[in-house]
């Protein structure tokens, strides 16, 4: 199956861009973080197993991630936009073995800007819908437009967890940049631009691949 991949420093907007690309290509958007949080919200066995790991900003085990991915495809799905996978080299090797990787987008953003963006994120404590106090503001302050639930800061967006996630990012995930660059699959996009500009840059790359 064909796929596009997004990875980034947290806060650079991969979720938004992955969603745009999924709508444009008709590929299924697979957001691993959301799938994990859904399990936690549903209070499943898997959710209980991973909730503490997510809360402290550690990585969930590779086997759990592979199972989640295997279970996530819609029938007739023609391709996938991965958002938050892979996050280490073992996962990248798994990806290369099981998927035809069209392009890997690394959304680059300096750490200070990333922290500023993360601190404006909110999530509905009831249905899990994401908001941003700058770019995706709820109609009523602190309340979910969809279900009326209370908007809260994600546990893993709190300062101590953010610091740990950045450390993990630099330790493990950054190596992905070299991994995909060596294989000629990497496109680095400056994520400090506005949402529309980042999206246009991604679309131009996708179009140039398709026309080759
Ligand atoms: P995200 O919403 O992408 O920032 O993901 C939230 C959390 O889910 C991460 O901090 C990890 O704990 C976990 N997670 C998401 N994707 C992966 C992955 N590919 N491998 C391991 N853990 C993951």
CSV table of C-alpha atoms and ligand atoms in Angstrom, one decimal:
chain,number,residue,atom,x,y,z
A,1,UNK,CA,0.0,0.0,0.0
A,2,UNK,CA,1.2,3.5,-0.8
A,3,UNK,CA,1.8,6.0,1.9
A,4,UNK,CA,3.0,9.5,2.8
A,5,UNK,CA,4.6,10.1,6.2
A,6,UNK,CA,4.8,13.1,8.4
A,7,UNK,CA,7.1,13.5,11.3
A,8,UNK,CA,8.1,16.6,13.1
A,9,UNK,CA,9.1,18.3,16.3
A,10,UNK,CA,5.9,18.5,18.4
A,11,UNK,CA,3.9,21.6,17.6
A,12,UNK,CA,4.9,22.1,14.0
A,13,UNK,CA,1.5,21.2,12.7
A,14,UNK,CA,1.9,17.7,11.3
A,15,UNK,CA,-1.7,16.8,12.3
A,16,UNK,CA,-3.2,19.6,10.3
A,17,UNK,CA,-1.0,19.1,7.3
A,18,UNK,CA,-1.5,15.3,7.3
A,19,UNK,CA,-5.3,15.9,7.4
A,20,UNK,CA,-5.0,18.3,4.4
A,21,UNK,CA,-3.0,15.8,2.4
A,22,UNK,CA,-5.3,13.0,3.2
A,23,UNK,CA,-8.3,15.1,2.0
A,24,UNK,CA,-6.5,16.0,-1.2
A,25,UNK,CA,-5.2,12.5,-2.1
A,26,UNK,CA,-8.1,10.4,-0.7
A,27,UNK,CA,-5.6,8.5,1.4
A,28,UNK,CA,-6.7,7.5,4.9
A,29,UNK,CA,-5.3,9.7,7.7
A,30,UNK,CA,-3.8,7.5,10.4
A,31,UNK,CA,-2.9,9.6,13.4
A,32,UNK,CA,-1.2,7.3,15.9
A,33,UNK,CA,-1.4,9.7,18.9
A,34,UNK,CA,-5.2,10.0,18.4
A,35,UNK,CA,-5.7,6.3,18.0
A,36,UNK,CA,-3.8,5.8,21.3
A,37,UNK,CA,-5.8,8.5,23.1
A,38,UNK,CA,-9.0,7.0,21.8
A,39,UNK,CA,-8.0,3.7,23.5
A,40,UNK,CA,-7.4,5.6,26.7
A,41,UNK,CA,-10.7,7.4,26.5
A,42,UNK,CA,-12.5,4.1,25.9
A,43,UNK,CA,-10.8,2.7,28.9
A,44,UNK,CA,-9.7,-0.5,27.0
A,45,UNK,CA,-7.0,-2.9,28.2
A,46,UNK,CA,-4.6,-1.3,25.7
A,47,UNK,CA,-5.7,2.2,26.8
A,48,UNK,CA,-4.8,1.3,30.4
A,49,UNK,CA,-1.5,-0.1,29.3
A,50,UNK,CA,-0.4,3.0,27.4
A,51,UNK,CA,-2.0,5.9,29.4
A,52,UNK,CA,0.9,6.4,31.8
A,53,UNK,CA,3.4,6.1,28.9
A,54,UNK,CA,1.7,8.8,26.9
A,55,UNK,CA,1.2,11.0,30.0
A,56,UNK,CA,4.9,11.1,30.7
A,57,UNK,CA,5.8,11.5,27.0
A,58,UNK,CA,7.6,8.2,26.5
A,59,UNK,CA,7.2,6.1,23.4
A,60,UNK,CA,4.7,3.2,23.4
A,61,UNK,CA,6.2,-0.2,22.4
A,62,UNK,CA,6.7,-0.9,18.7
A,63,UNK,CA,4.5,-4.0,18.8
A,64,UNK,CA,1.6,-2.1,20.2
A,65,UNK,CA,2.0,0.5,17.4
A,66,UNK,CA,2.2,-2.2,14.7
A,67,UNK,CA,-1.0,-3.8,15.9
A,68,UNK,CA,-2.8,-0.5,16.1
A,69,UNK,CA,-1.8,0.3,12.5
A,70,UNK,CA,-2.8,-3.1,11.3
A,71,UNK,CA,-6.3,-2.7,12.9
A,72,UNK,CA,-6.8,0.9,11.6
A,73,UNK,CA,-7.3,0.6,7.9
A,74,UNK,CA,-10.7,1.2,6.4
A,75,UNK,CA,-12.0,-1.3,3.9
A,76,UNK,CA,-10.9,-0.3,0.3
A,77,UNK,CA,-8.4,2.2,1.6
A,78,UNK,CA,-6.2,3.2,-1.4
A,79,UNK,CA,-3.3,4.6,0.6
A,80,UNK,CA,-2.4,6.1,4.0
A,81,UNK,CA,-1.0,9.3,5.3
A,82,UNK,CA,0.9,8.4,8.5
A,83,UNK,CA,0.9,11.0,11.2
A,84,UNK,CA,3.2,10.2,14.1
A,85,UNK,CA,4.6,7.0,12.6
A,86,UNK,CA,7.4,6.0,12.4
A,87,UNK,CA,9.0,7.5,15.5
A,88,UNK,CA,12.2,5.5,15.7
A,89,UNK,CA,14.5,3.5,13.3
A,90,UNK,CA,12.9,0.1,14.0
A,91,UNK,CA,9.5,1.5,13.1
A,92,UNK,CA,11.0,3.1,10.0
A,93,UNK,CA,12.4,-0.3,8.9
A,94,UNK,CA,9.0,-1.8,9.5
A,95,UNK,CA,7.4,0.9,7.3
A,96,UNK,CA,9.8,0.3,4.5
A,97,UNK,CA,9.1,-3.4,4.5
A,98,UNK,CA,5.4,-3.2,4.6
A,99,UNK,CA,4.5,0.0,2.6
A,100,UNK,CA,5.4,1.8,-0.6
A,101,UNK,CA,6.7,5.1,0.8
A,102,UNK,CA,5.9,8.0,-1.7
A,103,UNK,CA,7.4,10.8,0.4
A,104,UNK,CA,8.4,11.6,3.9
A,105,UNK,CA,7.8,15.1,5.1
A,106,UNK,CA,9.8,16.5,8.0
A,107,UNK,CA,8.2,19.7,9.2
A,108,UNK,CA,11.0,21.6,10.8
A,109,UNK,CA,10.5,24.2,13.5
A,110,UNK,CA,12.8,25.6,16.2
A,111,UNK,CA,12.1,24.5,19.7
A,112,UNK,CA,11.0,27.9,21.1
A,113,UNK,CA,8.4,28.3,18.4
A,114,UNK,CA,7.3,24.7,18.9
A,115,UNK,CA,6.8,25.3,22.7
A,116,UNK,CA,4.8,28.5,22.0
A,117,UNK,CA,2.5,26.6,19.7
A,118,UNK,CA,2.1,23.6,22.0
A,119,UNK,CA,1.0,25.8,24.9
A,120,UNK,CA,-1.9,27.1,22.8
A,121,UNK,CA,-3.3,23.5,22.2
A,122,UNK,CA,-6.5,22.3,23.9
A,123,UNK,CA,-8.4,19.1,23.7
A,124,UNK,CA,-12.0,18.2,24.6
A,125,UNK,CA,-11.9,16.1,27.8
A,126,UNK,CA,-15.1,14.4,26.6
A,127,UNK,CA,-14.8,13.6,22.8
A,128,UNK,CA,-11.1,14.2,22.2
A,129,UNK,CA,-11.5,16.9,19.5
A,130,UNK,CA,-8.4,19.2,19.2
A,131,UNK,CA,-8.4,23.0,19.3
A,132,UNK,CA,-5.8,25.7,19.1
A,133,UNK,CA,-6.3,29.0,20.9
A,134,UNK,CA,-4.6,30.8,18.0
A,135,UNK,CA,-5.6,29.0,14.8
A,136,UNK,CA,-8.6,26.8,15.7
A,137,UNK,CA,-10.5,28.7,18.4
A,138,UNK,CA,-13.7,27.2,19.9
A,139,UNK,CA,-16.8,29.4,19.6
A,140,UNK,CA,-17.2,29.5,23.4
A,141,UNK,CA,-14.1,29.8,25.6
A,142,UNK,CA,-13.2,26.5,27.2
A,143,UNK,CA,-16.1,24.5,25.7
A,144,UNK,CA,-16.1,22.0,22.8
A,145,UNK,CA,-18.1,23.1,19.8
A,146,UNK,CA,-19.1,19.5,19.0
A,147,UNK,CA,-20.2,18.0,22.3
A,148,UNK,CA,-20.1,20.8,24.9
A,149,UNK,CA,-17.3,19.0,26.8
A,150,UNK,CA,-14.6,20.9,28.8
A,151,UNK,CA,-11.4,21.9,26.9
A,152,UNK,CA,-8.3,21.0,28.8
A,153,UNK,CA,-4.5,21.0,28.3
A,154,UNK,CA,-3.3,17.5,27.3
A,155,UNK,CA,-1.2,15.9,30.1
A,156,UNK,CA,1.6,15.4,27.6
A,157,UNK,CA,1.4,19.1,26.6
A,158,UNK,CA,2.3,20.1,30.2
A,159,UNK,CA,5.8,21.6,30.6
A,160,UNK,CA,7.5,18.6,32.2
A,161,UNK,CA,6.1,16.2,29.6
A,162,UNK,CA,7.0,18.5,26.7
A,163,UNK,CA,10.6,18.7,27.9
A,164,UNK,CA,10.8,14.9,28.0
A,165,UNK,CA,9.1,14.6,24.6
A,166,UNK,CA,11.7,17.0,23.0
A,167,UNK,CA,14.5,15.0,24.5
A,168,UNK,CA,13.0,11.8,23.1
A,169,UNK,CA,12.5,13.5,19.8
A,170,UNK,CA,16.2,14.6,19.5
A,171,UNK,CA,17.4,11.2,20.7
A,172,UNK,CA,15.4,8.9,18.5
A,173,UNK,CA,13.2,10.6,16.0
A,174,UNK,CA,15.8,13.0,14.6
A,175,UNK,CA,17.7,9.9,13.3
A,176,UNK,CA,14.7,9.4,11.0
A,177,UNK,CA,15.8,12.4,9.0
A,178,UNK,CA,19.0,10.8,8.1
A,179,UNK,CA,17.3,7.4,7.5
A,180,UNK,CA,14.9,8.8,4.9
A,181,UNK,CA,17.4,11.2,3.4
A,182,UNK,CA,19.8,8.4,2.7
A,183,UNK,CA,17.0,6.6,0.9
A,184,UNK,CA,16.1,9.7,-1.2
A,185,UNK,CA,12.6,10.0,0.4
A,186,UNK,CA,12.9,13.1,2.6
A,187,UNK,CA,11.4,16.5,2.0
A,188,UNK,CA,12.1,19.1,4.7
A,189,UNK,CA,9.5,21.8,4.9
A,190,UNK,CA,9.9,25.0,7.0
A,191,UNK,CA,7.0,24.8,9.4
A,192,UNK,CA,7.4,28.4,10.7
A,193,UNK,CA,5.4,29.5,7.7
A,194,UNK,CA,1.6,29.9,7.9
A,195,UNK,CA,-0.7,26.8,7.5
A,196,UNK,CA,-1.6,27.7,3.9
A,197,UNK,CA,2.0,28.2,2.9
A,198,UNK,CA,3.2,25.0,4.4
A,199,UNK,CA,0.3,23.2,2.7
A,200,UNK,CA,1.2,24.7,-0.7
A,201,UNK,CA,4.8,23.7,-0.3
A,202,UNK,CA,3.7,20.1,0.5
A,203,UNK,CA,1.3,20.0,-2.4
A,204,UNK,CA,4.0,21.2,-4.8
A,205,UNK,CA,6.2,18.4,-3.7
A,206,UNK,CA,3.4,15.8,-4.1
A,207,UNK,CA,2.6,17.1,-7.5
A,208,UNK,CA,6.2,17.0,-8.6
A,209,UNK,CA,6.4,13.4,-7.6
A,210,UNK,CA,3.2,12.4,-9.4
A,211,UNK,CA,4.3,14.1,-12.6
A,212,UNK,CA,7.7,12.2,-12.7
B,1,LIG,P1,1.3,12.7,19.3
B,1,LIG,O1,-0.1,13.1,19.4
B,1,LIG,O2,1.7,12.3,17.9
B,1,LIG,O3,2.3,13.7,19.9
B,1,LIG,O4,1.5,11.3,20.2
B,1,LIG,C1,1.2,11.3,21.6
B,1,LIG,C2,1.9,10.2,22.3
B,1,LIG,O5,1.5,8.9,21.7
B,1,LIG,C3,3.5,10.2,22.1
B,1,LIG,O6,4.1,11.1,23.0
B,1,LIG,C4,3.8,8.8,22.4
B,1,LIG,O7,3.7,8.5,23.8
B,1,LIG,C5,2.7,8.0,21.7
B,1,LIG,N1,3.0,7.7,20.3
B,1,LIG,C6,2.4,8.3,19.2
B,1,LIG,N2,3.0,7.7,18.1
B,1,LIG,C7,3.9,6.8,18.5
B,1,LIG,C8,4.7,5.9,17.8
B,1,LIG,N3,4.8,5.8,16.5
B,1,LIG,N4,5.5,5.1,18.6
B,1,LIG,C9,5.5,5.1,19.9
B,1,LIG,N5,4.7,5.9,20.6
B,1,LIG,C10,3.9,6.8,19.9
